[in-house]
mmCIF file of N, CA and C in Angstrom:
data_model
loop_
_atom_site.group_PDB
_atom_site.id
_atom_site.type_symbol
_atom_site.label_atom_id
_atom_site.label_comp_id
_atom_site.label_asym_id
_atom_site.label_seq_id
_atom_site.Cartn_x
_atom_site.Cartn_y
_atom_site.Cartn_z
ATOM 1 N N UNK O 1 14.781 -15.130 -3.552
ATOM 2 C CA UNK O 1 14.189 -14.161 -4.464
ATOM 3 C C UNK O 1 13.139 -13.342 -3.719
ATOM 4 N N UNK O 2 13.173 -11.893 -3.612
ATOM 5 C CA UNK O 2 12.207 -11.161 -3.175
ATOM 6 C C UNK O 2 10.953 -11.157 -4.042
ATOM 7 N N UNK O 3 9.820 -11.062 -3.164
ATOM 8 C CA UNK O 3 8.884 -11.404 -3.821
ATOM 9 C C UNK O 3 7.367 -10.197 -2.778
ATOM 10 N N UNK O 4 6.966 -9.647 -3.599
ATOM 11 C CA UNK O 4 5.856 -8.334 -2.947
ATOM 12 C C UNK O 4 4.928 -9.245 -4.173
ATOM 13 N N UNK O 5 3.461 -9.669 -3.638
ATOM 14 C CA UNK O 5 2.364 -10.012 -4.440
ATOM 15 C C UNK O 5 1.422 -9.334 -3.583
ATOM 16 N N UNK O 6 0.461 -8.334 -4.782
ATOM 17 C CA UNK O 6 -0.940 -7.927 -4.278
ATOM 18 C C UNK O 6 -1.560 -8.258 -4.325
ATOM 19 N N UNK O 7 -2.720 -8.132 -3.406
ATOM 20 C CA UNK O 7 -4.094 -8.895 -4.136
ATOM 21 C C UNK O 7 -4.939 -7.957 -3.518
ATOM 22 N N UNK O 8 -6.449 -8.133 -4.122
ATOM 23 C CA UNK O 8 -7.684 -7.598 -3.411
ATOM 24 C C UNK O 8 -8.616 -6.474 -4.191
ATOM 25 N N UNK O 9 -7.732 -6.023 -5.154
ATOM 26 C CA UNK O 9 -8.639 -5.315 -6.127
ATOM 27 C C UNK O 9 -9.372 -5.735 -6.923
ATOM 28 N N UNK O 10 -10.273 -4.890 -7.301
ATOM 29 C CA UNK O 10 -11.791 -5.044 -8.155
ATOM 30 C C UNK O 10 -12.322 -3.575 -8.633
ATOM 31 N N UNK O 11 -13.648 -4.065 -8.664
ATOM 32 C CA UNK O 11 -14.625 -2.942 -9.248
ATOM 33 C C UNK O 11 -15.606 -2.313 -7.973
ATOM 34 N N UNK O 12 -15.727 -1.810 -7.343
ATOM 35 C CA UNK O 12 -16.121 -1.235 -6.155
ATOM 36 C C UNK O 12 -17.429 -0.141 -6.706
ATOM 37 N N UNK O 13 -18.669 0.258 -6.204
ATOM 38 C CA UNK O 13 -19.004 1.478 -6.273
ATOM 39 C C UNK O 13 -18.775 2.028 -4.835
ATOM 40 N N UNK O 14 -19.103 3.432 -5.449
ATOM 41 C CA UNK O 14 -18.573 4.651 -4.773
ATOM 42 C C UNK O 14 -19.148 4.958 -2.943
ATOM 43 N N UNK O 15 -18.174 4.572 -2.392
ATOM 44 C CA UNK O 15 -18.904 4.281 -0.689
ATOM 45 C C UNK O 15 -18.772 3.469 -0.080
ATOM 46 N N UNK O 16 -18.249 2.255 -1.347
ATOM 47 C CA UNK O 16 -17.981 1.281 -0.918
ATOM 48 C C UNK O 16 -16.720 0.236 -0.041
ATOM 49 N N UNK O 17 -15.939 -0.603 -0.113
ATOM 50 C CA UNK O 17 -14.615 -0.922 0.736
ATOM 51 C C UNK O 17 -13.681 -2.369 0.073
ATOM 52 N N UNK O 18 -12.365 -2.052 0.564
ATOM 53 C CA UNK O 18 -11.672 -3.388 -0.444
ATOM 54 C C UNK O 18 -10.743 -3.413 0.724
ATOM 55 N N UNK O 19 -10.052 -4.615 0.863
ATOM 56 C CA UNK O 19 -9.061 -4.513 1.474
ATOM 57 C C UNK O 19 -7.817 -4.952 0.866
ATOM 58 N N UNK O 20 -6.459 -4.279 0.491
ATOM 59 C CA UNK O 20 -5.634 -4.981 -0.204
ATOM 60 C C UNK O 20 -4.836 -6.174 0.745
ATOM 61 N N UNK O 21 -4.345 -6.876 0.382
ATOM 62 C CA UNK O 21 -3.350 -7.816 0.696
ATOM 63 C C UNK O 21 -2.089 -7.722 -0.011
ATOM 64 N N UNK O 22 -0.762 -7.664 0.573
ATOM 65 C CA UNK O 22 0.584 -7.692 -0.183
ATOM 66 C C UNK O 22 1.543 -8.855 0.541
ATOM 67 N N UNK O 23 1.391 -9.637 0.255
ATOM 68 C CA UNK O 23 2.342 -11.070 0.517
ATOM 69 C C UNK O 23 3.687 -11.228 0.190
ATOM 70 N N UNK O 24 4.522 -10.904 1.274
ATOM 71 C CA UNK O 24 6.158 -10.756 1.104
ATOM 72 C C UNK O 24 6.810 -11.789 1.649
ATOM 73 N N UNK O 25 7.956 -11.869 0.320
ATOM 74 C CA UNK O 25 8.946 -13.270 0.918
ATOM 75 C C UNK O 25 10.308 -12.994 0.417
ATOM 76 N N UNK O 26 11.146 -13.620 1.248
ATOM 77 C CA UNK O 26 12.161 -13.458 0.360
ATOM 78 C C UNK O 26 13.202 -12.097 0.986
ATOM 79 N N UNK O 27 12.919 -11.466 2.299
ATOM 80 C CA UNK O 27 13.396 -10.584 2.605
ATOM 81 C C UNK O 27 13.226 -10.498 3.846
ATOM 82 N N UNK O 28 13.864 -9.867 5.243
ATOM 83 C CA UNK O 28 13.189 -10.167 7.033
ATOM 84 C C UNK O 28 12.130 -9.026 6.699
ATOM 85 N N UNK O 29 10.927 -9.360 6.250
ATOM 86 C CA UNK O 29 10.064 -8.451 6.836
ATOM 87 C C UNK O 29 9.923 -7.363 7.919
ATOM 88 N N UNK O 30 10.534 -7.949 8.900
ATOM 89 C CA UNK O 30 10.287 -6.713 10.674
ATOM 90 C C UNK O 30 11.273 -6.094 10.674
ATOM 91 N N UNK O 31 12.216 -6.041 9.391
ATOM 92 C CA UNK O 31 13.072 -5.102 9.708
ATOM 93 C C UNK O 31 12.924 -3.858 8.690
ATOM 94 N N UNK O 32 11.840 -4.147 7.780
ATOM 95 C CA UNK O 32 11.191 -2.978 7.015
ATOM 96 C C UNK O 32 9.886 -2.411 6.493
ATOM 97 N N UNK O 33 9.841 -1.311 5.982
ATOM 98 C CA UNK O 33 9.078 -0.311 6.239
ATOM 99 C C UNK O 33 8.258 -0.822 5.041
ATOM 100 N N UNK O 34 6.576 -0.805 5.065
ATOM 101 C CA UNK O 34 6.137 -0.957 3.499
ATOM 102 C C UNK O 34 5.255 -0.039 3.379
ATOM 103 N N UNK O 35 5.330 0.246 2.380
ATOM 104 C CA UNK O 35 3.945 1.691 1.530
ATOM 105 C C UNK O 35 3.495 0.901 0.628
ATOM 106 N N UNK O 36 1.967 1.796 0.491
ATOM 107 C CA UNK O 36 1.151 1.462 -0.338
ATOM 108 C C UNK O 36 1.269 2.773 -1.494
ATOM 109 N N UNK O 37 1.383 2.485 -2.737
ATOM 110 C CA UNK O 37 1.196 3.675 -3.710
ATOM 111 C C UNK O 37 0.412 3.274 -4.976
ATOM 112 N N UNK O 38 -0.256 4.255 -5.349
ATOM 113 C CA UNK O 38 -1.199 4.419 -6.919
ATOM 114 C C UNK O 38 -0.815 4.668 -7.612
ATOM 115 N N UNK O 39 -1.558 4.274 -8.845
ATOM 116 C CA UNK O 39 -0.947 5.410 -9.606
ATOM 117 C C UNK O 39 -2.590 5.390 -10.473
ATOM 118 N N UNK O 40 -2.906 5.963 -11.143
ATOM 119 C CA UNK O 40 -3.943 6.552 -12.268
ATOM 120 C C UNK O 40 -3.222 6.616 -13.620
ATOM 121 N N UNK O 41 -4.269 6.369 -14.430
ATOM 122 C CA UNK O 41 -3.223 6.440 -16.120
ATOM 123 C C UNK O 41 -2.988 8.259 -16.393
ATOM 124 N N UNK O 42 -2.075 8.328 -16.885
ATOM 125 C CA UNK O 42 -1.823 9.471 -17.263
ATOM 126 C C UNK O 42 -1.308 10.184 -15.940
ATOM 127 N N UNK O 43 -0.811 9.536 -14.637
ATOM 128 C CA UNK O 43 -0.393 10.377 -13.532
ATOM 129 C C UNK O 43 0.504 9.607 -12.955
ATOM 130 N N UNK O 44 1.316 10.603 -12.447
ATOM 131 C CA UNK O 44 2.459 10.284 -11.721
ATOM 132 C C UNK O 44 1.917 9.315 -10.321
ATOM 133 N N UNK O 45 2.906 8.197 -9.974
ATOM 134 C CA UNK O 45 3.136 7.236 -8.839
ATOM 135 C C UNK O 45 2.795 7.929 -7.371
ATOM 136 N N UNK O 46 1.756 7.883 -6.715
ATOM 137 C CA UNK O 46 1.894 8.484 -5.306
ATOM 138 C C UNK O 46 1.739 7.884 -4.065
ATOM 139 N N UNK O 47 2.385 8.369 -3.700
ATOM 140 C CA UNK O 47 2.289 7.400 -1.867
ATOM 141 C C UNK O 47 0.858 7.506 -1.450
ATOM 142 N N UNK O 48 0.093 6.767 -0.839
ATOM 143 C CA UNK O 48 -1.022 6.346 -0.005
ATOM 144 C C UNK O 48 -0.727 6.733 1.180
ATOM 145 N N UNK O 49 -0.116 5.464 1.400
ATOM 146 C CA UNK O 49 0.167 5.178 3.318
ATOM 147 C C UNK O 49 1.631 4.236 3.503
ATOM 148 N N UNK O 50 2.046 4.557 4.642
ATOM 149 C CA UNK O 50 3.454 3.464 5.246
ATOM 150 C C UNK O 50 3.418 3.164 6.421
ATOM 151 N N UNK O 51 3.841 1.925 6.603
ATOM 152 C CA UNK O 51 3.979 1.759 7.987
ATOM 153 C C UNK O 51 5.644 1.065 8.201
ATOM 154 N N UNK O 52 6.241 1.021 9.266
ATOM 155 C CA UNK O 52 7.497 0.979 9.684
ATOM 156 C C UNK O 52 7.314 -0.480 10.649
ATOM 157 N N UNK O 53 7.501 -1.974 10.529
ATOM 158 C CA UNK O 53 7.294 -2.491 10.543
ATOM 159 C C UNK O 53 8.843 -2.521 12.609
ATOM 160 N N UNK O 54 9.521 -2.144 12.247
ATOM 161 C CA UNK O 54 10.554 -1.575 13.704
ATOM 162 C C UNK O 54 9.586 -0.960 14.712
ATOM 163 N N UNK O 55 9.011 0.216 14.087
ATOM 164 C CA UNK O 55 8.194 1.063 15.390
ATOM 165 C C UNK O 55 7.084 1.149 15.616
ATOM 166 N N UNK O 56 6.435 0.284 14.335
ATOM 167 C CA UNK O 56 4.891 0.630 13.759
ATOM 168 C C UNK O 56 4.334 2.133 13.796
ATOM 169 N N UNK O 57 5.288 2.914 13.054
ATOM 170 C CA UNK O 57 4.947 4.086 12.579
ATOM 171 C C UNK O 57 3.999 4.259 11.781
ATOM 172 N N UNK O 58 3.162 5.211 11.561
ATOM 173 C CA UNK O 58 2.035 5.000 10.129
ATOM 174 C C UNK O 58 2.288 6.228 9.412
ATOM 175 N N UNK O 59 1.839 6.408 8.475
ATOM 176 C CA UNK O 59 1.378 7.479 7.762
ATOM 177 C C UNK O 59 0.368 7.869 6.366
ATOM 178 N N UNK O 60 -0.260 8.381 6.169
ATOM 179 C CA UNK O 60 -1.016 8.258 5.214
ATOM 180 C C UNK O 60 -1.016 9.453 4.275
ATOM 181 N N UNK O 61 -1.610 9.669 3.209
ATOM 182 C CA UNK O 61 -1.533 10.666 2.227
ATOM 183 C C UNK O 61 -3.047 11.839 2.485
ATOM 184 N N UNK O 62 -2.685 13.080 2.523
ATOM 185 C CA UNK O 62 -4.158 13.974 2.999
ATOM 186 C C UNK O 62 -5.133 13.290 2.408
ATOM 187 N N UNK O 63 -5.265 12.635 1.185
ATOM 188 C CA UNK O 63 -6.147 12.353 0.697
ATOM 189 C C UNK O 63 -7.029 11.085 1.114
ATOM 190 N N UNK O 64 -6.301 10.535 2.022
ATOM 191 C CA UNK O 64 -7.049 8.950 2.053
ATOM 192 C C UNK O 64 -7.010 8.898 3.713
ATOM 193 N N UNK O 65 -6.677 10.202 4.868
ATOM 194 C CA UNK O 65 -6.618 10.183 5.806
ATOM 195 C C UNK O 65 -8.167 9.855 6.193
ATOM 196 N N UNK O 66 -8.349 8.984 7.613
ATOM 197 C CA UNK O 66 -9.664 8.619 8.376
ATOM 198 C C UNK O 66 -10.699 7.573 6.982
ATOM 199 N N UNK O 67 -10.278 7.251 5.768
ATOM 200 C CA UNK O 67 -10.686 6.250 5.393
ATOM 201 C C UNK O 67 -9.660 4.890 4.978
ATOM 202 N N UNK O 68 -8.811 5.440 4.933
ATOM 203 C CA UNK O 68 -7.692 4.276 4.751
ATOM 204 C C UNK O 68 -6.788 3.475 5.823
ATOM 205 N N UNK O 69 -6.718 2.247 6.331
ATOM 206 C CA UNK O 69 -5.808 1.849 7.347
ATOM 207 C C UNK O 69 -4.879 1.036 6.816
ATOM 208 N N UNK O 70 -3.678 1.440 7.393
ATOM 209 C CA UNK O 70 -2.613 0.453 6.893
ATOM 210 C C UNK O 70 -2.130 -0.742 8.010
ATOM 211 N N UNK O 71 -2.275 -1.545 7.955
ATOM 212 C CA UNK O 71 -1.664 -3.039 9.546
ATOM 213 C C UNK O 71 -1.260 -3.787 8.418
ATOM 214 N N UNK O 72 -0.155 -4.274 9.525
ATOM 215 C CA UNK O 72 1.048 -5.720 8.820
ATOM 216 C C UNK O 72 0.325 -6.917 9.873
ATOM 217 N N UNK O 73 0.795 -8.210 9.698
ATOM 218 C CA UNK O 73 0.515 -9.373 10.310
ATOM 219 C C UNK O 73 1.923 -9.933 10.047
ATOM 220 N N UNK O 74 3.178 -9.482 10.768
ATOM 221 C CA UNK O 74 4.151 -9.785 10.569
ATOM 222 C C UNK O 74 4.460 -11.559 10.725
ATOM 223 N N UNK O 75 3.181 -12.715 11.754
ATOM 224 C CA UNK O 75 3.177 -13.443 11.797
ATOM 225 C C UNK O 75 3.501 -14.246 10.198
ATOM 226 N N UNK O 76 2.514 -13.240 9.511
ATOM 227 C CA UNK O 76 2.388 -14.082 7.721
ATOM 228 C C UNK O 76 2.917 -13.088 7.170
ATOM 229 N N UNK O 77 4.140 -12.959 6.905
ATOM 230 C CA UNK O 77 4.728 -11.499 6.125
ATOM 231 C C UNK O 77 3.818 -10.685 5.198
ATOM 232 N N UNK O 78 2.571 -10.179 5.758
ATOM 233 C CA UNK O 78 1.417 -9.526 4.833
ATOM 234 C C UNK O 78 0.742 -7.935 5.628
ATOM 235 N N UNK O 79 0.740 -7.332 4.286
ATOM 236 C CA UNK O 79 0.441 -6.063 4.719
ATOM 237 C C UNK O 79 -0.817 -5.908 4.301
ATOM 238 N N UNK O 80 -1.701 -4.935 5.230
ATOM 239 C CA UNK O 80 -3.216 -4.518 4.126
ATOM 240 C C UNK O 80 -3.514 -3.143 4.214
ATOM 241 N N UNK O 81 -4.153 -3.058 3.041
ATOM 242 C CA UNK O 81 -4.506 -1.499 3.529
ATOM 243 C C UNK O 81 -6.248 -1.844 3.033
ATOM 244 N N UNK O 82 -7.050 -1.083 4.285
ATOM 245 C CA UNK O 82 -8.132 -1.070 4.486
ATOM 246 C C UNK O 82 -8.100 -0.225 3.696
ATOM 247 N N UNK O 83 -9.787 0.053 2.809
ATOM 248 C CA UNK O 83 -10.321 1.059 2.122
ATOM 249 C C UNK O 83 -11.003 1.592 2.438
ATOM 250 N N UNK O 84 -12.032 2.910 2.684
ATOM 251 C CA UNK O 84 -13.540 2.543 3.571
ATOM 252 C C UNK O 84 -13.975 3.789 2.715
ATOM 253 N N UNK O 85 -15.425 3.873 2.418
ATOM 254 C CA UNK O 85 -15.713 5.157 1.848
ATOM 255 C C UNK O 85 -14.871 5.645 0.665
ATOM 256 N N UNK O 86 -14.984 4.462 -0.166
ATOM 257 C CA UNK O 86 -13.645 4.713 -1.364
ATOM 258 C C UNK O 86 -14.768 5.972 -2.442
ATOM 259 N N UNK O 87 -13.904 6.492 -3.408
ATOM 260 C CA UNK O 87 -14.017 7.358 -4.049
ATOM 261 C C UNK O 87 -13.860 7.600 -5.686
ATOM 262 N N UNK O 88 -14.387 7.701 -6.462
ATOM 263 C CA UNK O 88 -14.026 7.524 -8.171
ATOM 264 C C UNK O 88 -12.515 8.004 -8.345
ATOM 265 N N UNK O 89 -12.289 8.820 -6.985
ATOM 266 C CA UNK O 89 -10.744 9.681 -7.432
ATOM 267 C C UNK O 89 -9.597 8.753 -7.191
ATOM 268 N N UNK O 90 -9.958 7.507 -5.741
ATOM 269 C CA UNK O 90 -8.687 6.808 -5.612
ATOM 270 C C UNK O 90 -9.273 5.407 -6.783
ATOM 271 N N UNK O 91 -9.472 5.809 -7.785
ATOM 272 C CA UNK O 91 -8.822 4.626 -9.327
ATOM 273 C C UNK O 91 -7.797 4.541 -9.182
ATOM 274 N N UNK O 92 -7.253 3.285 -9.655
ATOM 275 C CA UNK O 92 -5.838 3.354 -9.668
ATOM 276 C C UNK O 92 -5.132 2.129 -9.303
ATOM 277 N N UNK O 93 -3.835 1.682 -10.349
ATOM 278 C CA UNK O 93 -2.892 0.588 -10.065
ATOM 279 C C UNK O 93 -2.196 0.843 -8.738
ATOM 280 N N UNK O 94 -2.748 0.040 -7.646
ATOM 281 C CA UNK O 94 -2.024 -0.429 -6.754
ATOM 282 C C UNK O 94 -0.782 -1.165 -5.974
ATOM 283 N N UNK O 95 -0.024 -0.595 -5.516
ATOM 284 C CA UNK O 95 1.191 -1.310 -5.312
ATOM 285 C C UNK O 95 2.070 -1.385 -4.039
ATOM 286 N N UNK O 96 1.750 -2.269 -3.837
ATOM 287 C CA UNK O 96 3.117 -2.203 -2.196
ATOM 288 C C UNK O 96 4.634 -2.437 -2.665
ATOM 289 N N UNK O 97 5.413 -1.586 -1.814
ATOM 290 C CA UNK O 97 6.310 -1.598 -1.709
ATOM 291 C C UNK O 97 7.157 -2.027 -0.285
ATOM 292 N N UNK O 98 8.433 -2.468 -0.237
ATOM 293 C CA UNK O 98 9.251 -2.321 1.047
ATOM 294 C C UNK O 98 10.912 -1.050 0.901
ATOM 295 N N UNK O 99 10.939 -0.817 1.880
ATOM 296 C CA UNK O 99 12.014 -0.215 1.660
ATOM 297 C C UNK O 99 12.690 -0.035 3.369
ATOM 298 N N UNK O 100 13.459 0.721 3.357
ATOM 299 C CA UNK O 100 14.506 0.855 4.655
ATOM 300 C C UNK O 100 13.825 2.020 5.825
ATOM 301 N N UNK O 101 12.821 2.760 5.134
ATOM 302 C CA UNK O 101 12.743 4.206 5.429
ATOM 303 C C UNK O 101 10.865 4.484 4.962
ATOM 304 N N UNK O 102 10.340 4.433 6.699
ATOM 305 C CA UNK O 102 8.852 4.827 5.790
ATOM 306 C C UNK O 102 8.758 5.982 5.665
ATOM 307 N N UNK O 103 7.857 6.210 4.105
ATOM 308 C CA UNK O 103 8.015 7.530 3.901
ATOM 309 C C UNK O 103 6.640 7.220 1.951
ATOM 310 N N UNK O 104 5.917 8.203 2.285
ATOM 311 C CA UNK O 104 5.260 9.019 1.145
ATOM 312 C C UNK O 104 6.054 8.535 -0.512
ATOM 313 N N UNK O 105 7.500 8.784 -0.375
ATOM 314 C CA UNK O 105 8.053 8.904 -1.458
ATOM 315 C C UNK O 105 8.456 7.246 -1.849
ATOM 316 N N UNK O 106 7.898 7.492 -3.274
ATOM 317 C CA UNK O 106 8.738 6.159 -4.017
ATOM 318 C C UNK O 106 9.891 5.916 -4.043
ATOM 319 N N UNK O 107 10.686 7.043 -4.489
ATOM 320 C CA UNK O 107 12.091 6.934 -4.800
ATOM 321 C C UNK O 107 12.634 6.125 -3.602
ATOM 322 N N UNK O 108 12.615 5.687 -2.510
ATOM 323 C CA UNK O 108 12.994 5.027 -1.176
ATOM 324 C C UNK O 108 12.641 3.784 -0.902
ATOM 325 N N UNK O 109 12.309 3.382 -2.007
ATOM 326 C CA UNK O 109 11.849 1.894 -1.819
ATOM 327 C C UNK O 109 12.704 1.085 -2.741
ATOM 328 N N UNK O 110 12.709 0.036 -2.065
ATOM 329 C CA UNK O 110 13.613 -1.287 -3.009
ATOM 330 C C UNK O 110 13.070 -2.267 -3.511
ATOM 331 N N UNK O 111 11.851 -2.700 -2.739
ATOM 332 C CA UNK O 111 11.215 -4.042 -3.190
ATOM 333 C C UNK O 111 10.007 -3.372 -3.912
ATOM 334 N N UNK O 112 9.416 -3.988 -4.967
ATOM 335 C CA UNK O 112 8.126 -3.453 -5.540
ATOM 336 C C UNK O 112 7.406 -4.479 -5.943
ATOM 337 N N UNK O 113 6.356 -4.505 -5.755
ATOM 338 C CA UNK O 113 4.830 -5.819 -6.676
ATOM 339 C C UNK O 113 4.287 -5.108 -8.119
ATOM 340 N N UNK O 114 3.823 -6.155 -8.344
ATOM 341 C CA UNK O 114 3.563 -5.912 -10.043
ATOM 342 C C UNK O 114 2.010 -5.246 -9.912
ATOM 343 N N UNK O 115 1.202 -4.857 -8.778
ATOM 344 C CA UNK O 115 0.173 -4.089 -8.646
ATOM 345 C C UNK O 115 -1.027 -5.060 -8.741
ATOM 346 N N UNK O 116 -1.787 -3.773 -7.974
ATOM 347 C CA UNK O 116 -3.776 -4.893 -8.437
ATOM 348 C C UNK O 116 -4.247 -3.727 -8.346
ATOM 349 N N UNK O 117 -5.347 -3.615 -9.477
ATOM 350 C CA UNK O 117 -6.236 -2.613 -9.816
ATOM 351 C C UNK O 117 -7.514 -2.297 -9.332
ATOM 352 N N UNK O 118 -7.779 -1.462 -9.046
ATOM 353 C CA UNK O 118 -8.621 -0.821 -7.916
ATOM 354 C C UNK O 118 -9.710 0.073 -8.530
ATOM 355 N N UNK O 119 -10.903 -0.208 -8.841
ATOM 356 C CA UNK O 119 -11.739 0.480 -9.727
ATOM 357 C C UNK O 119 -12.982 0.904 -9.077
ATOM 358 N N UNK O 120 -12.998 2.462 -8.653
ATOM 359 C CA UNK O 120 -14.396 2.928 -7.773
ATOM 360 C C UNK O 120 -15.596 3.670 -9.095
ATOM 361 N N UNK O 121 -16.560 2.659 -9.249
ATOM 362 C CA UNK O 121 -17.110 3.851 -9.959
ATOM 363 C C UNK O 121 -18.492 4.988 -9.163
ATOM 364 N N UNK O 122 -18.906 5.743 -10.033
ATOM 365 C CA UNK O 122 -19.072 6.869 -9.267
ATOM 366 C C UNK O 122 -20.849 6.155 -9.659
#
């Protein structure tokens, strides 16, 4: 059974840092790609960051570039994404994903976690 669990969210003020954790089983990890995506109530699902677990490709979203890092520890099938200088704007249900193909977009993913919530206040 595939299995994506998050962890690491809370209540943060504004400046402050979280690091997520996403704990995967159930699938060869090093042979795929995982993103991190948000979402906010009332807004559409958006990519964060990905990394390509084959080339260790990265990528991140304009918005969270030079405060956000994404690293795997393929030793413990776990991904994190650093926070740093978080912001009231990145609120938001958190979620890793895996898929075949790193990339920004949801639609490309196969495996998904049930999220952890991420709360910056201002």
């Amino acid at each position: 059974e595939v299995q994506l669990v998050e962890s690491g969210g809370g209540l943060v003020q504004a400046g402050g840092s979280l690091r997520l954790s996403c704990a995967a089983s159930g699938f060869t990890f090093d042979d795929y790609a995982i993103g991190w995506f948000r979402q906010a109530p009332g807004k559409e699902r958006e990519g964060v960051s990905y990394i390509h677990n084959l080339n260790r490709r990265t990528g991140y979203a304009d918005s969270v570039k030079g405060r956000f890092t994404i690293s795997t520890d393929n030793a413990k099938n776990t991904a994190y994404l650093q926070m740093n200088s978080l912001k009231p704007e990145d609120t938001g249900l958190y979620y890793c994903a895996a898929g075949a193909i790193a990339t920004l977009h949801p639609a490309l993913y196969r495996y998904w976690g049930q999220g952890t919530q991420v709360t910056v206040s201002s």
